[in-house]
Amino acid sequence: MNWILLIIAGLFEVGFASCLGKAKESTGVTATYWYVGFLVCLSISMFLLVKATQVLPIGTAYAVWTGIGAVGTVLMGIFFFKEPAEFWRLFFITTLIASIVGLKAVSN
């Protein structure tokens, strides 16, 4: 169950990073809504991370949480913000995913 909470926390990390990207593209009230979305996603992400680290090792949990956020944010950038999907970028994202899976595999 704690691994599921950690994965959801990572997805909310992607959410708050994406809200920042959308807020940067927006102005006025629309930007304010994106900043509110950022705060909501940030709060949920942190809450779930705290809950998960009550059982999981902090080093592993934090690495997995940031890894999910990093991979998800890069993918959001590629698919929704028209960032480049170059070979080396995808290669290193793949190695990051392999590292996250490896950390999960060696954790108790």
XYZ file of C-alpha atoms in Angstrom:
108
model
C 0.000 0.000 0.000
C 2.845 2.409 0.821
C 4.370 1.897 -2.617
C 1.020 2.836 -4.167
C 0.910 5.999 -2.040
C 4.436 6.808 -3.179
C 3.546 6.337 -6.844
C 0.487 8.572 -6.458
C 2.662 11.160 -4.679
C 5.039 11.059 -7.648
C 2.169 11.595 -10.057
C 1.065 14.635 -8.065
C 4.648 15.878 -8.339
C 4.225 15.692 -12.104
C 0.988 17.616 -11.607
C 2.580 20.460 -9.715
C 5.443 20.764 -12.183
C 2.968 20.782 -15.078
C 0.888 23.465 -13.373
C 4.004 25.630 -13.175
C 4.557 25.137 -16.899
C 0.979 26.105 -17.704
C 1.109 29.103 -15.340
C 4.215 30.335 -17.170
C 2.245 30.274 -20.438
C -0.819 31.977 -18.925
C -1.702 35.457 -17.728
C -4.172 37.025 -15.329
C -6.796 34.892 -13.637
C -5.881 31.825 -15.677
C -2.328 31.932 -14.310
C -3.750 32.244 -10.792
C -5.790 29.078 -11.305
C -2.675 27.211 -12.419
C -0.800 28.443 -9.340
C -3.657 27.239 -7.145
C -3.449 23.875 -8.918
C 0.281 23.896 -8.194
C -0.341 24.425 -4.466
C -3.008 21.717 -4.317
C -0.836 19.171 -6.144
C 2.184 20.109 -4.046
C 0.249 19.656 -0.802
C -1.164 16.282 -1.818
C 2.210 15.093 -3.085
C 3.992 16.062 0.134
C 1.283 14.544 2.337
C 1.436 11.222 0.494
C 5.247 11.258 0.539
C 5.202 11.743 4.315
C 2.722 8.868 4.724
C 4.818 6.554 2.541
C 8.062 7.362 4.359
C 6.561 6.331 7.673
C 7.115 2.745 6.492
C 9.469 2.863 3.491
C 13.159 3.834 3.797
C 13.473 7.584 3.279
C 16.369 7.352 0.825
C 14.587 4.896 -1.434
C 11.209 6.626 -1.150
C 12.645 10.041 -1.949
C 14.635 8.733 -4.905
C 11.590 6.943 -6.325
C 9.357 9.987 -5.720
C 11.736 12.373 -7.474
C 12.356 9.831 -10.240
C 8.652 9.479 -10.965
C 8.362 13.259 -10.942
C 11.350 13.735 -13.225
C 10.301 11.106 -15.752
C 6.692 12.243 -15.719
C 7.621 15.901 -16.065
C 9.928 15.219 -19.006
C 7.188 13.187 -20.699
C 4.651 15.956 -20.038
C 7.108 18.425 -21.537
C 7.509 16.302 -24.652
C 3.812 15.560 -25.161
C 2.154 18.771 -23.970
C 4.774 21.533 -24.037
C 6.399 20.595 -27.362
C 9.852 20.031 -25.855
C 12.308 18.050 -28.008
C 12.287 14.244 -27.840
C 15.907 13.746 -28.820
C 17.723 10.418 -28.574
C 19.941 11.337 -25.618
C 17.061 12.763 -23.659
C 15.033 9.579 -24.119
C 18.099 7.441 -23.411
C 18.725 9.074 -20.044
C 15.036 8.983 -19.119
C 15.159 5.241 -19.830
C 18.180 4.835 -17.549
C 16.352 6.801 -14.854
C 13.351 4.464 -15.131
C 15.682 1.464 -14.890
C 17.228 2.969 -11.755
C 13.803 3.495 -10.151
C 12.842 -0.106 -10.896
C 16.203 -1.252 -9.512
C 15.698 0.675 -6.269
C 12.270 -0.871 -5.858
C 13.687 -4.335 -6.520
C 16.416 -4.068 -3.875
C 14.246 -2.442 -1.184
C 12.551 -4.505 1.487
